[in-house]
């Protein structure tokens, strides 16, 4: 009786202390999550370096961390900085009147009279649409400018999170295998099941990050190049936007190049518009249709539609981190249900 009471009391206290510990770490969950992801991606590199350097885990982890900084972290920071700078410049052009979103809509109306017909059929006032487009363009670019100012104000907090992520990544690379074994022993889910769950986490994290980043870089670069060649203003900004939007499978980059091609048709630039449509559908679209299934869908073993919905849901809930968390949650959902079907709900 006393032993049972002590065990229950210990488990209750253990749960309370664990919840309190998680609560303390919540302010740094982003840094912790991305440290885990970076460590998972570069762990094979760490193992190779460790085999070459011998029994020197600190040196191997430090060298791996340096490679991660050069390949992933520094380029990502540079792209984000460029995106903010170009966005602020775009807002300044809108604010000064150099770019008039309402006039762009007028040009489309003039070139495609069917737009007015459709709006009238649904009882929509074209002038209201024009005002909303102008207001949305200004407010969106203003939001980006304000966010850039906020980032500048919160530079210390951002640098602190980045430093914590890099610091933790070092130890996860060096001690990750031991920590994983410790978690497998501690969690009361069954060692075989836990191995499956950890394997799926590693599999999905590597596939989504590597695959989506490669697709984003390729589509953003291809989009920026064609915009530059066609003389479209803000080619660098639109290229970075396409890179970010390409995190949305199937439709991402087309949300930029398709409306631009419509506007080019509306303003009489038929050759440029046709080139952009063909280039976007074939070249940019090919990068998504070919690379993403190879780098993401095949490795995660998730259906394309599930990758799409889980990515969109993850982005809407968790922000930029959601492009990893969304498919990860979906994959773990499938693994848990597969274990349940096989072990708990199968016919004897």
Short mmCIF file of C-alpha atoms in Angstrom, two decimals:
data_model
loop_
_atom_site.label_atom_id
_atom_site.label_comp_id
_atom_site.label_asym_id
_atom_site.label_seq_id
_atom_site.Cartn_x
_atom_site.Cartn_y
_atom_site.Cartn_z
CA UNK A 1 0.00 0.00 0.00
CA UNK A 2 2.71 2.46 1.02
CA UNK A 3 4.87 1.47 -1.97
CA UNK A 4 1.96 2.06 -4.35
CA UNK A 5 1.27 5.46 -2.79
CA UNK A 6 4.93 6.44 -3.06
CA UNK A 7 5.02 5.41 -6.73
CA UNK A 8 1.89 7.43 -7.55
CA UNK A 9 3.24 10.43 -5.65
CA UNK A 10 6.54 10.20 -7.47
CA UNK A 11 4.84 9.99 -10.89
CA UNK A 12 2.64 13.01 -10.08
CA UNK A 13 5.69 14.98 -8.96
CA UNK A 14 7.61 13.85 -12.04
CA UNK A 15 4.78 15.09 -14.28
CA UNK A 16 4.63 18.41 -12.42
CA UNK A 17 8.40 18.98 -12.62
CA UNK A 18 8.45 18.01 -16.32
CA UNK A 19 5.63 20.45 -17.14
CA UNK A 20 7.40 23.19 -15.18
CA UNK A 21 10.65 22.47 -17.05
CA UNK A 22 8.89 22.67 -20.44
CA UNK A 23 7.21 25.90 -19.34
CA UNK A 24 10.61 27.41 -18.49
CA UNK A 25 11.92 26.48 -21.95
CA UNK A 26 8.92 27.79 -23.91
CA UNK A 27 10.52 31.24 -24.59
CA UNK A 28 13.37 29.43 -26.37
CA UNK A 29 11.37 26.74 -28.15
CA UNK A 30 12.24 28.14 -31.59
CA UNK A 31 15.97 28.05 -30.91
CA UNK A 32 15.69 24.55 -29.42
CA UNK A 33 13.62 23.23 -32.33
CA UNK A 34 15.95 24.58 -35.02
CA UNK A 35 18.99 23.34 -33.12
CA UNK A 36 17.46 19.85 -33.19
CA UNK A 37 16.71 20.16 -36.91
CA UNK A 38 20.20 21.40 -37.82
CA UNK A 39 21.78 18.67 -35.68
CA UNK A 40 19.64 16.00 -37.34
CA UNK A 41 20.52 17.23 -40.84
CA UNK A 42 24.27 17.46 -40.24
CA UNK A 43 24.69 14.45 -37.97
CA UNK A 44 25.91 12.24 -40.88
CA UNK A 45 28.57 14.89 -41.58
CA UNK A 46 29.58 14.78 -37.91
CA UNK A 47 29.91 10.99 -38.04
CA UNK A 48 32.14 11.15 -41.12
CA UNK A 49 34.37 13.79 -39.55
CA UNK A 50 34.52 11.82 -36.32
CA UNK A 51 35.68 8.72 -38.18
CA UNK A 52 38.47 10.75 -39.82
CA UNK A 53 39.53 12.71 -36.75
CA UNK A 54 39.42 9.73 -34.41
CA UNK A 55 38.13 9.97 -30.86
CA UNK A 56 37.83 13.77 -30.89
CA UNK A 57 34.08 14.53 -30.69
CA UNK A 58 34.55 18.18 -29.75
CA UNK A 59 36.60 18.92 -32.85
CA UNK A 60 34.23 16.96 -35.09
CA UNK A 61 31.18 18.76 -33.65
CA UNK A 62 32.86 22.16 -34.01
CA UNK A 63 33.86 21.47 -37.61
CA UNK A 64 30.35 20.25 -38.43
CA UNK A 65 28.85 23.36 -36.85
CA UNK A 66 31.14 25.55 -38.96
CA UNK A 67 29.98 23.72 -42.12
CA UNK A 68 26.33 24.23 -41.08
CA UNK A 69 26.97 27.94 -40.59
CA UNK A 70 28.53 28.29 -44.04
CA UNK A 71 25.95 26.19 -45.91
CA UNK A 72 22.65 26.98 -44.19
CA UNK A 73 22.61 29.57 -41.42
CA UNK A 74 24.58 32.45 -42.93
CA UNK A 75 22.91 32.21 -46.40
CA UNK A 76 19.46 32.08 -44.74
CA UNK A 77 20.22 35.20 -42.71
CA UNK A 78 21.51 36.97 -45.84
CA UNK A 79 18.34 36.11 -47.79
CA UNK A 80 16.10 37.29 -44.93
CA UNK A 81 18.05 40.55 -44.67
CA UNK A 82 17.80 41.11 -48.42
CA UNK A 83 14.07 40.39 -48.34
CA UNK A 84 13.52 43.00 -45.61
CA UNK A 85 15.67 45.61 -47.36
CA UNK A 86 13.92 45.13 -50.70
CA UNK A 87 10.52 45.14 -49.00
CA UNK A 88 11.26 48.47 -47.31
CA UNK A 89 12.37 49.93 -50.65
CA UNK A 90 9.15 48.65 -52.27
CA UNK A 91 7.06 50.32 -49.54
CA UNK A 92 8.89 53.61 -50.07
CA UNK A 93 8.08 53.45 -53.79
CA UNK A 94 4.40 52.79 -53.02
CA UNK A 95 4.31 55.56 -50.42
CA UNK A 96 5.92 58.07 -52.80
CA UNK A 97 3.56 57.14 -55.65
CA UNK A 98 6.21 55.73 -57.97
CA UNK A 99 4.22 52.49 -57.95
CA UNK A 100 0.42 52.82 -58.08
CA UNK A 101 -1.41 49.55 -57.36
CA UNK A 102 -4.74 51.09 -58.36
CA UNK A 103 -3.37 52.01 -61.78
CA UNK A 104 -2.16 48.45 -62.24
CA UNK A 105 -5.74 47.24 -61.71
CA UNK A 106 -7.03 49.85 -64.19
CA UNK A 107 -4.60 48.56 -66.80
CA UNK A 108 -5.86 44.99 -66.30
CA UNK A 109 -9.48 46.19 -66.56
CA UNK A 110 -8.76 48.01 -69.80
CA UNK A 111 -6.95 45.07 -71.37
CA UNK A 112 -9.42 42.42 -70.19
CA UNK A 113 -13.02 43.75 -70.34
CA UNK A 114 -14.21 40.36 -69.07
CA UNK A 115 -12.98 41.45 -65.63
CA UNK A 116 -15.68 44.14 -65.50
CA UNK A 117 -18.29 41.64 -66.69
CA UNK A 118 -17.39 39.17 -63.97
CA UNK A 119 -17.37 41.88 -61.29
CA UNK A 120 -20.78 43.18 -62.40
CA UNK A 121 -22.25 39.68 -62.44
CA UNK A 122 -21.29 39.21 -58.79
CA UNK A 123 -22.38 42.73 -57.84
CA UNK A 124 -18.88 43.94 -57.04
CA UNK A 125 -17.95 47.59 -57.49
CA UNK A 126 -14.72 47.89 -59.48
CA UNK A 127 -13.79 51.14 -57.71
CA UNK A 128 -14.02 49.38 -54.34
CA UNK A 129 -11.79 46.60 -55.62
CA UNK A 130 -9.31 49.18 -56.86
CA UNK A 131 -9.25 50.93 -53.49
CA UNK A 132 -8.87 47.63 -51.65
CA UNK A 133 -5.95 46.60 -53.85
CA UNK A 134 -4.20 49.92 -53.25
CA UNK A 135 -4.87 49.76 -49.51
CA UNK A 136 -3.72 46.13 -49.29
CA UNK A 137 -0.50 46.83 -51.21
CA UNK A 138 0.32 49.81 -49.01
CA UNK A 139 -0.61 48.12 -45.73
CA UNK A 140 1.27 44.94 -46.68
CA UNK A 141 4.45 46.78 -47.59
CA UNK A 142 4.03 49.02 -44.53
CA UNK A 143 3.74 45.92 -42.36
CA UNK A 144 6.98 44.61 -43.85
CA UNK A 145 8.69 47.93 -43.17
CA UNK A 146 7.41 47.95 -39.58
CA UNK A 147 8.58 44.36 -39.13
CA UNK A 148 12.01 45.38 -40.38
CA UNK A 149 12.04 48.16 -37.78
CA UNK A 150 10.90 45.68 -35.10
CA UNK A 151 13.66 43.27 -36.06
CA UNK A 152 16.13 46.11 -35.73
CA UNK A 153 14.75 47.00 -32.30
CA UNK A 154 14.88 43.35 -31.21
CA UNK A 155 18.33 42.64 -32.60
CA UNK A 156 19.63 41.60 -29.20
CA UNK A 157 16.81 39.06 -28.67
CA UNK A 158 17.33 37.66 -32.16
CA UNK A 159 21.09 37.37 -31.72
CA UNK A 160 20.54 35.72 -28.34
CA UNK A 161 18.22 33.10 -29.88
CA UNK A 162 20.69 32.52 -32.71
CA UNK A 163 23.57 32.12 -30.26
CA UNK A 164 21.55 29.68 -28.15
CA UNK A 165 20.64 27.68 -31.24
CA UNK A 166 24.28 27.44 -32.36
CA UNK A 167 25.42 26.61 -28.83
CA UNK A 168 22.82 23.86 -28.40
CA UNK A 169 23.50 22.46 -31.88
CA UNK A 170 27.11 21.80 -30.88
CA UNK A 171 26.07 19.66 -27.92
CA UNK A 172 23.31 17.90 -29.85
CA UNK A 173 25.84 16.92 -32.51
CA UNK A 174 28.31 15.69 -29.92
CA UNK A 175 25.88 14.02 -27.50
CA UNK A 176 22.83 13.47 -29.67
CA UNK A 177 23.19 9.70 -29.86
CA UNK A 178 23.43 9.37 -26.07
CA UNK A 179 20.48 11.73 -25.53
CA UNK A 180 18.36 9.73 -27.96
CA UNK A 181 19.17 6.46 -26.17
CA UNK A 182 18.37 8.13 -22.84
CA UNK A 183 14.97 9.27 -24.12
CA UNK A 184 14.23 5.81 -25.47
CA UNK A 185 14.96 4.33 -22.04
CA UNK A 186 12.96 7.00 -20.21
CA UNK A 187 9.80 7.14 -22.33
CA UNK A 188 7.28 4.40 -21.46
CA UNK A 189 6.13 3.77 -25.04
CA UNK A 190 8.14 0.65 -25.81
CA UNK A 191 11.65 0.77 -27.24
CA UNK A 192 10.67 -0.51 -30.69
CA UNK A 193 7.93 2.09 -31.05
CA UNK A 194 10.23 4.86 -29.86
CA UNK A 195 12.87 3.82 -32.40
CA UNK A 196 10.20 4.14 -35.12
CA UNK A 197 9.14 7.58 -33.89
CA UNK A 198 12.68 8.94 -33.64
CA UNK A 199 13.54 7.49 -37.05
CA UNK A 200 10.50 9.17 -38.57
CA UNK A 201 11.41 12.49 -36.93
CA UNK A 202 14.91 12.31 -38.41
CA UNK A 203 13.60 11.22 -41.80
CA UNK A 204 10.97 13.94 -42.11
CA UNK A 205 13.14 16.73 -40.69
CA UNK A 206 15.96 16.00 -43.12
CA UNK A 207 13.65 15.61 -46.10
CA UNK A 208 11.52 18.70 -45.49
CA UNK A 209 14.36 21.06 -44.64
CA UNK A 210 16.80 19.91 -47.30
CA UNK A 211 14.13 19.39 -49.95
CA UNK A 212 12.18 22.60 -49.36
CA UNK A 213 15.30 24.74 -49.06
CA UNK A 214 16.71 23.37 -52.30
CA UNK A 215 13.38 23.89 -54.12
CA UNK A 216 13.04 27.38 -52.61
CA UNK A 217 16.55 28.39 -53.67
CA UNK A 218 16.12 27.01 -57.18
CA UNK A 219 12.69 28.55 -57.79
CA UNK A 220 13.68 31.89 -56.27
CA UNK A 221 16.86 32.04 -58.34
CA UNK A 222 15.06 31.05 -61.55
CA UNK A 223 12.29 33.58 -60.90
CA UNK A 224 14.69 36.40 -60.08
CA UNK A 225 16.77 35.69 -63.20
CA UNK A 226 13.80 35.79 -65.60
CA UNK A 227 12.42 38.95 -63.95
CA UNK A 228 15.83 40.60 -64.34
CA UNK A 229 16.13 39.55 -67.99
CA UNK A 230 12.65 40.84 -68.77
CA UNK A 231 13.39 44.16 -67.08
CA UNK A 232 10.73 43.78 -64.37
CA UNK A 233 11.43 46.17 -61.44
CA UNK A 234 12.37 44.64 -58.10
CA UNK A 235 13.65 41.37 -59.56
CA UNK A 236 15.61 40.56 -56.41
CA UNK A 237 12.61 41.22 -54.16
CA UNK A 238 10.28 39.08 -56.29
CA UNK A 239 12.87 36.33 -56.45
CA UNK A 240 13.10 36.21 -52.66
CA UNK A 241 9.29 36.30 -52.36
CA UNK A 242 9.05 33.37 -54.79
CA UNK A 243 11.62 31.50 -52.71
CA UNK A 244 9.50 31.98 -49.57
CA UNK A 245 6.23 31.16 -51.33
CA UNK A 246 7.75 28.03 -52.85
CA UNK A 247 7.52 26.52 -49.36
CA UNK A 248 3.84 26.07 -50.33
CA UNK A 249 3.84 22.99 -52.59
CA UNK A 250 2.36 23.10 -56.10
CA UNK A 251 1.23 26.76 -56.21
CA UNK A 252 3.87 28.77 -54.36
CA UNK A 253 5.98 30.59 -56.96
CA UNK A 254 3.07 30.91 -59.42
CA UNK A 255 1.42 33.33 -56.96
CA UNK A 256 4.04 35.84 -58.14
CA UNK A 257 4.89 35.14 -61.77
CA UNK A 258 1.30 34.45 -62.93
CA UNK A 259 -0.20 37.83 -61.84
CA UNK A 260 2.87 39.61 -63.25
CA UNK A 261 2.39 37.87 -66.60
CA UNK A 262 -1.30 38.91 -66.60
CA UNK A 263 -0.26 42.51 -66.00
CA UNK A 264 2.29 42.31 -68.82
CA UNK A 265 -0.46 41.10 -71.16
CA UNK A 266 -2.67 43.95 -69.96
CA UNK A 267 -0.03 46.58 -70.71
CA UNK A 268 0.65 45.22 -74.19
CA UNK A 269 3.94 43.46 -73.43
CA UNK A 270 2.78 40.27 -75.16
CA UNK A 271 6.23 38.86 -75.91
CA UNK A 272 7.50 39.34 -72.34
CA UNK A 273 4.25 37.98 -70.90
CA UNK A 274 4.34 34.88 -73.11
CA UNK A 275 7.98 34.24 -72.25
CA UNK A 276 7.20 34.59 -68.53
CA UNK A 277 4.20 32.22 -68.71
CA UNK A 278 6.16 29.59 -70.63
CA UNK A 279 9.20 29.96 -68.40
CA UNK A 280 7.13 29.87 -65.23
CA UNK A 281 5.04 26.87 -66.21
CA UNK A 282 7.89 24.83 -67.65
CA UNK A 283 11.14 25.86 -65.97
CA UNK A 284 10.02 27.13 -62.55
CA UNK A 285 7.17 24.62 -62.37
CA UNK A 286 9.52 21.80 -63.35
CA UNK A 287 11.69 22.53 -60.32
CA UNK A 288 8.65 22.02 -58.09
CA UNK A 289 7.17 19.03 -59.93
CA UNK A 290 10.47 17.16 -60.23
CA UNK A 291 12.63 18.17 -57.28
CA UNK A 292 9.99 18.29 -54.53
CA UNK A 293 8.69 14.71 -54.97
CA UNK A 294 12.27 13.43 -55.10
CA UNK A 295 13.58 15.43 -52.15
CA UNK A 296 10.48 15.68 -49.94
CA UNK A 297 7.63 13.36 -50.78
CA UNK A 298 9.69 10.26 -51.51
CA UNK A 299 11.85 10.58 -48.37
CA UNK A 300 8.99 11.44 -46.02
CA UNK A 301 6.79 8.73 -47.57
CA UNK A 302 3.85 11.13 -47.33
CA UNK A 303 1.26 11.55 -50.11
CA UNK A 304 1.56 14.81 -52.06
CA UNK A 305 -1.83 16.07 -50.87
CA UNK A 306 -0.88 15.44 -47.23
CA UNK A 307 2.40 17.31 -47.70
CA UNK A 308 0.45 20.24 -49.16
CA UNK A 309 -2.18 20.46 -46.43
CA UNK A 310 0.21 19.82 -43.54
CA UNK A 311 2.63 22.46 -44.88
CA UNK A 312 -0.14 25.06 -45.27
CA UNK A 313 -1.52 24.25 -41.83
CA UNK A 314 1.93 24.36 -40.26
CA UNK A 315 2.74 27.73 -41.85
CA UNK A 316 -0.58 29.24 -40.72
CA UNK A 317 -0.12 28.07 -37.10
CA UNK A 318 3.64 28.14 -36.48
CA UNK A 319 4.86 30.66 -39.07
CA UNK A 320 8.02 29.88 -41.01
CA UNK A 321 8.83 26.98 -38.66
CA UNK A 322 5.61 25.32 -39.80
CA UNK A 323 7.04 24.13 -43.11
CA UNK A 324 8.92 21.56 -41.04
CA UNK A 325 6.54 21.12 -38.11
CA UNK A 326 3.45 20.59 -40.30
CA UNK A 327 4.74 17.58 -42.27
CA UNK A 328 6.48 16.31 -39.12
CA UNK A 329 3.20 16.24 -37.17
CA UNK A 330 1.47 14.58 -40.15
CA UNK A 331 4.18 11.91 -40.37
CA UNK A 332 4.07 11.19 -36.63
CA UNK A 333 0.26 10.99 -36.86
CA UNK A 334 0.56 8.29 -39.52
CA UNK A 335 3.21 6.40 -37.55
CA UNK A 336 1.14 6.39 -34.36
CA UNK A 337 -1.96 5.16 -36.17
CA UNK A 338 0.03 2.53 -38.05
CA UNK A 339 1.39 1.21 -34.73
CA UNK A 340 -2.13 1.23 -33.27
CA UNK A 341 -3.59 -0.67 -36.24
CA UNK A 342 -0.82 -3.27 -36.26
CA UNK A 343 -0.47 -3.85 -32.52
CA UNK A 344 -3.83 -3.02 -30.98
CA UNK A 345 -6.48 -3.45 -33.62
CA UNK A 346 -5.35 -6.39 -35.70
CA UNK A 347 -7.22 -9.69 -35.91
CA UNK A 348 -5.73 -12.46 -33.79
#
